[in-house]
PDB file of C-alpha atoms in Angstrom:
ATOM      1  CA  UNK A 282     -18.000 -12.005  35.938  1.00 46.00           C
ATOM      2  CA  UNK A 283     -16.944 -15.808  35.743  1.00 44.00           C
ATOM      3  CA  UNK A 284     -13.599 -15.916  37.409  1.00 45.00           C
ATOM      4  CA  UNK A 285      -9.905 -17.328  35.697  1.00 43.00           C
ATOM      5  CA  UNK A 286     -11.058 -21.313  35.995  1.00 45.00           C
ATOM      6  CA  UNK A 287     -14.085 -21.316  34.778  1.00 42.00           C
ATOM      7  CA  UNK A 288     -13.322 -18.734  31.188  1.00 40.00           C
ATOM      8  CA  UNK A 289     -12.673 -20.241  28.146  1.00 39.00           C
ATOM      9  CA  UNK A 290      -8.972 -21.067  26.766  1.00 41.00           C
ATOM     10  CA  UNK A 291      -7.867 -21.982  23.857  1.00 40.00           C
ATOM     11  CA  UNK A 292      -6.381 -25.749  24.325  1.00 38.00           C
ATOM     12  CA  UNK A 293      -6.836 -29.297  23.168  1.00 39.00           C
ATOM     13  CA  UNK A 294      -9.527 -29.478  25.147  1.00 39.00           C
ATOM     14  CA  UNK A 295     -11.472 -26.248  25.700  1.00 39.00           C
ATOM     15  CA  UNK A 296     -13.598 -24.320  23.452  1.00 39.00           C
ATOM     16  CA  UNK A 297     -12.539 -21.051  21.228  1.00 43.00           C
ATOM     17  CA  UNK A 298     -15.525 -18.968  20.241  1.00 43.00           C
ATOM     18  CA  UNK A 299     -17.824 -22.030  20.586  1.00 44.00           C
ATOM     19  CA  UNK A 300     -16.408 -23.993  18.275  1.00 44.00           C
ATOM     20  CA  UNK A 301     -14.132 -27.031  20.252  1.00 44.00           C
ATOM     21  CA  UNK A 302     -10.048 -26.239  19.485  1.00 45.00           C
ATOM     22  CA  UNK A 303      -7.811 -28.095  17.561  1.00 48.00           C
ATOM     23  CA  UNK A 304      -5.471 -30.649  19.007  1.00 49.00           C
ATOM     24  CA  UNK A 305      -2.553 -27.797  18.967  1.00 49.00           C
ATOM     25  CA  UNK A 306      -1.659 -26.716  22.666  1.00 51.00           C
ATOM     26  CA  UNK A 307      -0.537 -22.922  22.943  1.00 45.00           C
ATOM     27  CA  UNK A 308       2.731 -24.046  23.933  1.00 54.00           C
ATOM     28  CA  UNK A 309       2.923 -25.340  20.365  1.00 56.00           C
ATOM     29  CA  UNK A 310       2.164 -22.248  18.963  1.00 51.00           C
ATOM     30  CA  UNK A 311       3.823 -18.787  19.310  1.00 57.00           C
ATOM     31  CA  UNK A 312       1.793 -16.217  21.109  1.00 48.00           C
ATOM     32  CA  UNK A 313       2.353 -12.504  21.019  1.00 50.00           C
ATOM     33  CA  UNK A 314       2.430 -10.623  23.962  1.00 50.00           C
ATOM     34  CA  UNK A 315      -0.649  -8.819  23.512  1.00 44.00           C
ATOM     35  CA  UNK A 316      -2.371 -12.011  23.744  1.00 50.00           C
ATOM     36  CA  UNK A 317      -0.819 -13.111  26.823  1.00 51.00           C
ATOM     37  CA  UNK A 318      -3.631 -13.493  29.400  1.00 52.00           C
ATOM     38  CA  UNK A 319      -4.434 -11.002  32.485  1.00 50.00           C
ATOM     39  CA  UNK A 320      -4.961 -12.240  36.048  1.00 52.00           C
ATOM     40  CA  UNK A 321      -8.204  -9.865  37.333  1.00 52.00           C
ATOM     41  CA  UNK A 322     -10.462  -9.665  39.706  1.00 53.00           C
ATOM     42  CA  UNK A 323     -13.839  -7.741  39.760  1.00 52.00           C
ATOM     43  CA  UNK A 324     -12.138  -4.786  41.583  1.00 51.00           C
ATOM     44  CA  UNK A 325      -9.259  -4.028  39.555  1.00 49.00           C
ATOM     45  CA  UNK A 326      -9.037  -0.986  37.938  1.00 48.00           C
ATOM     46  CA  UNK A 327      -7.798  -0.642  34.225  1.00 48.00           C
ATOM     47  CA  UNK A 328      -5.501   2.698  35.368  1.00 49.00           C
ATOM     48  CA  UNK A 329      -3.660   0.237  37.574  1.00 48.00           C
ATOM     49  CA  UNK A 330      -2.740  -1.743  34.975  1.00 47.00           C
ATOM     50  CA  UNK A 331      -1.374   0.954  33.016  1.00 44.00           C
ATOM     51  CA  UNK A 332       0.985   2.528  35.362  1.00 51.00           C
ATOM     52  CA  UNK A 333       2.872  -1.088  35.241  1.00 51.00           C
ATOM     53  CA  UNK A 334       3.356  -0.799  31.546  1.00 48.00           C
ATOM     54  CA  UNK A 335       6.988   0.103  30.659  1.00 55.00           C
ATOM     55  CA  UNK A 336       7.417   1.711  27.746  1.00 55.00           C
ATOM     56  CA  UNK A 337      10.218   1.139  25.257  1.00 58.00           C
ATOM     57  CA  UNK A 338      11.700   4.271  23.939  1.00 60.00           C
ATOM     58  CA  UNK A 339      11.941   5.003  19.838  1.00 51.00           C
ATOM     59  CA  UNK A 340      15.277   5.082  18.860  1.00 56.00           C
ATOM     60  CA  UNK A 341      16.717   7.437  16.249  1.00 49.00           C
ATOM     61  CA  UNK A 342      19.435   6.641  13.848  1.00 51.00           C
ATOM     62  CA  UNK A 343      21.071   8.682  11.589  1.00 48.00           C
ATOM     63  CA  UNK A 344      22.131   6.721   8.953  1.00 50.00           C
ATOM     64  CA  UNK A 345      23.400   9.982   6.484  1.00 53.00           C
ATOM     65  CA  UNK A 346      27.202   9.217   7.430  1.00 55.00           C
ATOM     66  CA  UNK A 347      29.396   8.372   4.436  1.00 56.00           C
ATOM     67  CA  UNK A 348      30.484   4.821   5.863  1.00 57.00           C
ATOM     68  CA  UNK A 349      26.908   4.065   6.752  1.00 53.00           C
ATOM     69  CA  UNK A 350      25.224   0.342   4.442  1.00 55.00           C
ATOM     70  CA  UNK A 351      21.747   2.327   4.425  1.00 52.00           C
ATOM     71  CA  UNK A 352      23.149   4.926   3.082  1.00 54.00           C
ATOM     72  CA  UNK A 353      25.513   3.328   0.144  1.00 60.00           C
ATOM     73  CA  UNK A 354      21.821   1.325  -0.343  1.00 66.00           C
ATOM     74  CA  UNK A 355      20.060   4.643  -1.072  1.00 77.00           C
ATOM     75  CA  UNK A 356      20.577   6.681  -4.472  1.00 83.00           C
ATOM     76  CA  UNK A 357      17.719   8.912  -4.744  1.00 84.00           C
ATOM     77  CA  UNK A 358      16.376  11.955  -3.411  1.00 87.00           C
ATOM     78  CA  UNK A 359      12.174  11.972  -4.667  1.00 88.00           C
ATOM     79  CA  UNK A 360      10.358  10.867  -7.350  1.00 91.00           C
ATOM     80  CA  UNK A 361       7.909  13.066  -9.146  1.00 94.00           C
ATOM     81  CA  UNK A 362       5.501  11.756 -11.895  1.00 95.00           C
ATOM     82  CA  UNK A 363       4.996  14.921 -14.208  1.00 95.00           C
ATOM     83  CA  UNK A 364       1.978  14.514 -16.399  1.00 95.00           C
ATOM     84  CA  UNK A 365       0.845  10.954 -18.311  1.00 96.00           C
ATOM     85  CA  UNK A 366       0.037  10.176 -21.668  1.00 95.00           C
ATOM     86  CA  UNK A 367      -3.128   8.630 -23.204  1.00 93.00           C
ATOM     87  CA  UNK A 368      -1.868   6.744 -25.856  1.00 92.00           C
ATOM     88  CA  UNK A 369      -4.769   5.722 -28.239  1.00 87.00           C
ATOM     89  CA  UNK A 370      -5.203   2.592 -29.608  1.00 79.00           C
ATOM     90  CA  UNK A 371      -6.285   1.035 -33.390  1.00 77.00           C
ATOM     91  CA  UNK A 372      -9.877   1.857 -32.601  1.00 71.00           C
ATOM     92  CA  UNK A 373     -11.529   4.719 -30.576  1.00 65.00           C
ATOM     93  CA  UNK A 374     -10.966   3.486 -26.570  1.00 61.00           C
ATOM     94  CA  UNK A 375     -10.265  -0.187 -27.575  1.00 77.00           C
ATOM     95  CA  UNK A 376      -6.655  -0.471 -26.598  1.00 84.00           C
ATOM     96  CA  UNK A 377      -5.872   2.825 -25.214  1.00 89.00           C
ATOM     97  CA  UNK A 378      -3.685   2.788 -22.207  1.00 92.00           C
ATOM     98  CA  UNK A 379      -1.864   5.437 -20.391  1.00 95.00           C
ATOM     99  CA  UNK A 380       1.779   6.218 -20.064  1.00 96.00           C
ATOM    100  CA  UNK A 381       3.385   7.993 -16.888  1.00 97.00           C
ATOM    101  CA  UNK A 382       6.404  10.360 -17.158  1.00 97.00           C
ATOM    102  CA  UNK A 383       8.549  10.261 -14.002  1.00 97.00           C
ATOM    103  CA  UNK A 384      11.266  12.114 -12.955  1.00 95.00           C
ATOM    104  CA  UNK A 385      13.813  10.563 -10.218  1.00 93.00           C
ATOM    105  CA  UNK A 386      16.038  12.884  -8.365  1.00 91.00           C
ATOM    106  CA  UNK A 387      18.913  11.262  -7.474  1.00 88.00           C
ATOM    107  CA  UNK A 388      21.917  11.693  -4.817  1.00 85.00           C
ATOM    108  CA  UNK A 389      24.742  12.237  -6.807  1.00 83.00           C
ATOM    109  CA  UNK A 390      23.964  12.741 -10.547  1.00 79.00           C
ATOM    110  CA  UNK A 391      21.105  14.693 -12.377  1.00 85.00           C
ATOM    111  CA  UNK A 392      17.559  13.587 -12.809  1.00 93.00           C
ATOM    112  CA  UNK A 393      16.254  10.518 -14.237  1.00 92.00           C
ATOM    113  CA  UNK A 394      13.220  10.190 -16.686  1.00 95.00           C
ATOM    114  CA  UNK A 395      11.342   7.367 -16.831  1.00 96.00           C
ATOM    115  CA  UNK A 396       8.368   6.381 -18.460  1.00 97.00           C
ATOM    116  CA  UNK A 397       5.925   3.750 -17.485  1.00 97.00           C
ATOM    117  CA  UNK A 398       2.713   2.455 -17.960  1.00 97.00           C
ATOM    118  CA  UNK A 399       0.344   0.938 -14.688  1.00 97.00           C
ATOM    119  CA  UNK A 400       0.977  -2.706 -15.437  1.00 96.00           C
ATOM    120  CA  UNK A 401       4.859  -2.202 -15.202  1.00 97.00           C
ATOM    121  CA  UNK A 402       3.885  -0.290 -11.752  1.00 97.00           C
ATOM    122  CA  UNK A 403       2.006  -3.589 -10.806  1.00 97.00           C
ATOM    123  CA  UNK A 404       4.550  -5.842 -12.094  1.00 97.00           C
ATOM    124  CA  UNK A 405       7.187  -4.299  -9.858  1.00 96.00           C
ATOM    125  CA  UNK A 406       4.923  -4.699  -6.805  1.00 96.00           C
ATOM    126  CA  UNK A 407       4.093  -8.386  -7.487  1.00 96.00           C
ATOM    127  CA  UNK A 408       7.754  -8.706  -8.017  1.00 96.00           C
ATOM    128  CA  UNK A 409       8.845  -6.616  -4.954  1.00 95.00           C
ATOM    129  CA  UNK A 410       6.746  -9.117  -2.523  1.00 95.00           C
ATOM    130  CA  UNK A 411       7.763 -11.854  -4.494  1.00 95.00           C
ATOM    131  CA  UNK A 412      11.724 -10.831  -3.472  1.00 94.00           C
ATOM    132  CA  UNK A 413      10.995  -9.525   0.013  1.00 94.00           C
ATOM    133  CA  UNK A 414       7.483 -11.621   1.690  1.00 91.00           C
ATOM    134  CA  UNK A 415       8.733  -9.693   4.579  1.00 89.00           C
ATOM    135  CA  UNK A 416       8.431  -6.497   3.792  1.00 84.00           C
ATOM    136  CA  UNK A 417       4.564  -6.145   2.468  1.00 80.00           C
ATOM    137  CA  UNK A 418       3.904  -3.898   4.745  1.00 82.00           C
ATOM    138  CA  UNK A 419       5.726  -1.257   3.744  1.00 81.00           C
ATOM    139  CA  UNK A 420       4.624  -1.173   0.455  1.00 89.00           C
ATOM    140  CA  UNK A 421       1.673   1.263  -0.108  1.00 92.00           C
ATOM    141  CA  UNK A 422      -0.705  -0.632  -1.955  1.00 94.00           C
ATOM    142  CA  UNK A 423      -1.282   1.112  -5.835  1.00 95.00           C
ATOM    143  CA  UNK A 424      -4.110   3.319  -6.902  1.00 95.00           C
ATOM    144  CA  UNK A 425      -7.542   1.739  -7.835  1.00 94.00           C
ATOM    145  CA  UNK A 426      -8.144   0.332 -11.317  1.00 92.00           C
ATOM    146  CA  UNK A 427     -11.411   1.333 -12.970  1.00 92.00           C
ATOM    147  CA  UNK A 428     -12.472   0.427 -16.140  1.00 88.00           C
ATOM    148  CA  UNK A 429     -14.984   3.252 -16.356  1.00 90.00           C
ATOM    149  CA  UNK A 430     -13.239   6.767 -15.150  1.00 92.00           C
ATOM    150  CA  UNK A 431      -9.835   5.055 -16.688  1.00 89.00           C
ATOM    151  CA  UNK A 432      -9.205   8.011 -18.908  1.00 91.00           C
ATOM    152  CA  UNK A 433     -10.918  10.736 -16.842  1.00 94.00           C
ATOM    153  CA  UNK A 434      -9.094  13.445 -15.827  1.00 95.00           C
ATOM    154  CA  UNK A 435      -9.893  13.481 -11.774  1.00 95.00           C
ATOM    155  CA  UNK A 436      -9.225   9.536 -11.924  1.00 96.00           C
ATOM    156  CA  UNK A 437      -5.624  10.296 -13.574  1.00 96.00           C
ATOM    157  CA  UNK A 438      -4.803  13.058 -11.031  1.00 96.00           C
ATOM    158  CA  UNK A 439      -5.684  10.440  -8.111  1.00 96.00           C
ATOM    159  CA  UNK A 440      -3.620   7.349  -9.822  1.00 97.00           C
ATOM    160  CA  UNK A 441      -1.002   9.715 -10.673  1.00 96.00           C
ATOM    161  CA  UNK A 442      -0.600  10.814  -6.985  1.00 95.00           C
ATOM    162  CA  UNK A 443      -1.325   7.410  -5.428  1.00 95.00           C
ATOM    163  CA  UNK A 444       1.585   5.991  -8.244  1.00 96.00           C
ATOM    164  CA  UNK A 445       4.066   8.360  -7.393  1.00 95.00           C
ATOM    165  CA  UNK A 446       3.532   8.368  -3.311  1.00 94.00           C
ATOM    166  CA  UNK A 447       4.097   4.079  -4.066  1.00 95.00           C
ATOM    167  CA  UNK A 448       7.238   4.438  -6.054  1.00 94.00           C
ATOM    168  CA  UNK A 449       8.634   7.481  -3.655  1.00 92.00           C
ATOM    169  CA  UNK A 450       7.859   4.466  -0.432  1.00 91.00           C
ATOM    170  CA  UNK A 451       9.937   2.274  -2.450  1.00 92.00           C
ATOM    171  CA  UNK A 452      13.102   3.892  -4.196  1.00 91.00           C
ATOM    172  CA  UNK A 453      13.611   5.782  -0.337  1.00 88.00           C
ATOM    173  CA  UNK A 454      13.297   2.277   1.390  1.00 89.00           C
ATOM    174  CA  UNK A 455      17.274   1.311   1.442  1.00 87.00           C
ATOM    175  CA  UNK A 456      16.452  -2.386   1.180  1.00 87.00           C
ATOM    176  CA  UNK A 457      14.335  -1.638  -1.821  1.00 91.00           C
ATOM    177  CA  UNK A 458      16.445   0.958  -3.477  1.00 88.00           C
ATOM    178  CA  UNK A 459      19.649  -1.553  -4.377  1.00 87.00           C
ATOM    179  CA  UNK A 460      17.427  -4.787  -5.355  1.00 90.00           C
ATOM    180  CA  UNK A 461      17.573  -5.891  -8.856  1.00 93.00           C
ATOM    181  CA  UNK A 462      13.948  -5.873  -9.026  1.00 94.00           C
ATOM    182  CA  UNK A 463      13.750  -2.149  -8.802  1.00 93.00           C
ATOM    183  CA  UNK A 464      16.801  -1.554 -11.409  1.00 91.00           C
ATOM    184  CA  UNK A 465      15.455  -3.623 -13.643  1.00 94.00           C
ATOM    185  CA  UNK A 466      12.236  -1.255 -13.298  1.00 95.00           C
ATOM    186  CA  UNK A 467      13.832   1.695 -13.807  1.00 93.00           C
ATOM    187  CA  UNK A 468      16.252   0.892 -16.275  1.00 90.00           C
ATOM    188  CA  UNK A 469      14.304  -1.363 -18.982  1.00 86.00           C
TER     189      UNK A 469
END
């Protein structure tokens, strides 16, 4: 074990991964705290690190009170897709596509249904990260495409749960649920 002068850092004028670093210092550059770097000797022990760590608790917050912004933000309860639709085209397979019925529950009123095809599901995605680069993450990413099981039965069941687990993430996100993006979704 080389000890802390001698490793490698990541400066103007060291080496990262073999390759000599930029001209950038780390003080230039944010680092996250998992990167920060550990002062060790041969005879430390990982457990002795750990009981050092302080855990920050999770926090719970019930945002179901009347007066609450995530709440006025969020209108429905679940989304369901029923059953789909293979909608044929002029000739045999050449411009079929499928159609998805939906059914939002919502807070205060009845059900909404809805019926969309996959492109209007990606469109709303692209259009989602577009509005909110932030927020990526907590978009589930939609089902597959496949050109060859596209009609198949199994392949539908799989989209169709994939499609409706994606649009239940989004209408039950409260920053989500009030955007434009998504009424313009649901509503054209």
């Amino acid at each position: 074990m080389e000890s802390a002068d001698s490793e490698t850092r990541c400066n103007g004028s060291s080496f990262a991964h073999g390759k000599p670093a930029t001209s950038t210092t780390t003080e230039d550059l944010p680092v996250p705290p998992y990167w920060q770097r550990h002062q060790r000797n041969d005879s430390s022990l990982s457990y002795a690190s750990v009981d050092n760590i302080r855990h920050t608790p999770i926090t719970l917050e019930d945002h179901t009170d009347e007066g609450s912004e995530q709440c006025k933000a969020l209108w429905a309860k679940h989304v369901t897709i029923d059953d789909y639709v293979i909608v044929s085209g002029n000739a045999p397979a050449v411009g079929a596509y499928v159609v998805w019925n939906c059914t939002v529950e919502t807070l205060d009123g009845g059900p909404m249904k809805i019926m969309k095809r996959y492109s209007e599901f990606d469109e709303l995605r692209r259009k989602l990260e577009r509005t909110f680069p932030h927020a990526g993450v907590a978009m589930p990413p939609l089902p597959p495409k496949s050109v060859i099981s596209r009609f198949r039965p199994r392949f539908l069941e799989r989209r169709k749960a994939g499609l409706a687990y994606f649009l239940n993430c989004v209408l039950l996100n409260p920053e989500f649920s009030g955007s434009p993006v998504l009424k313009e979704f649901l509503f054209s």
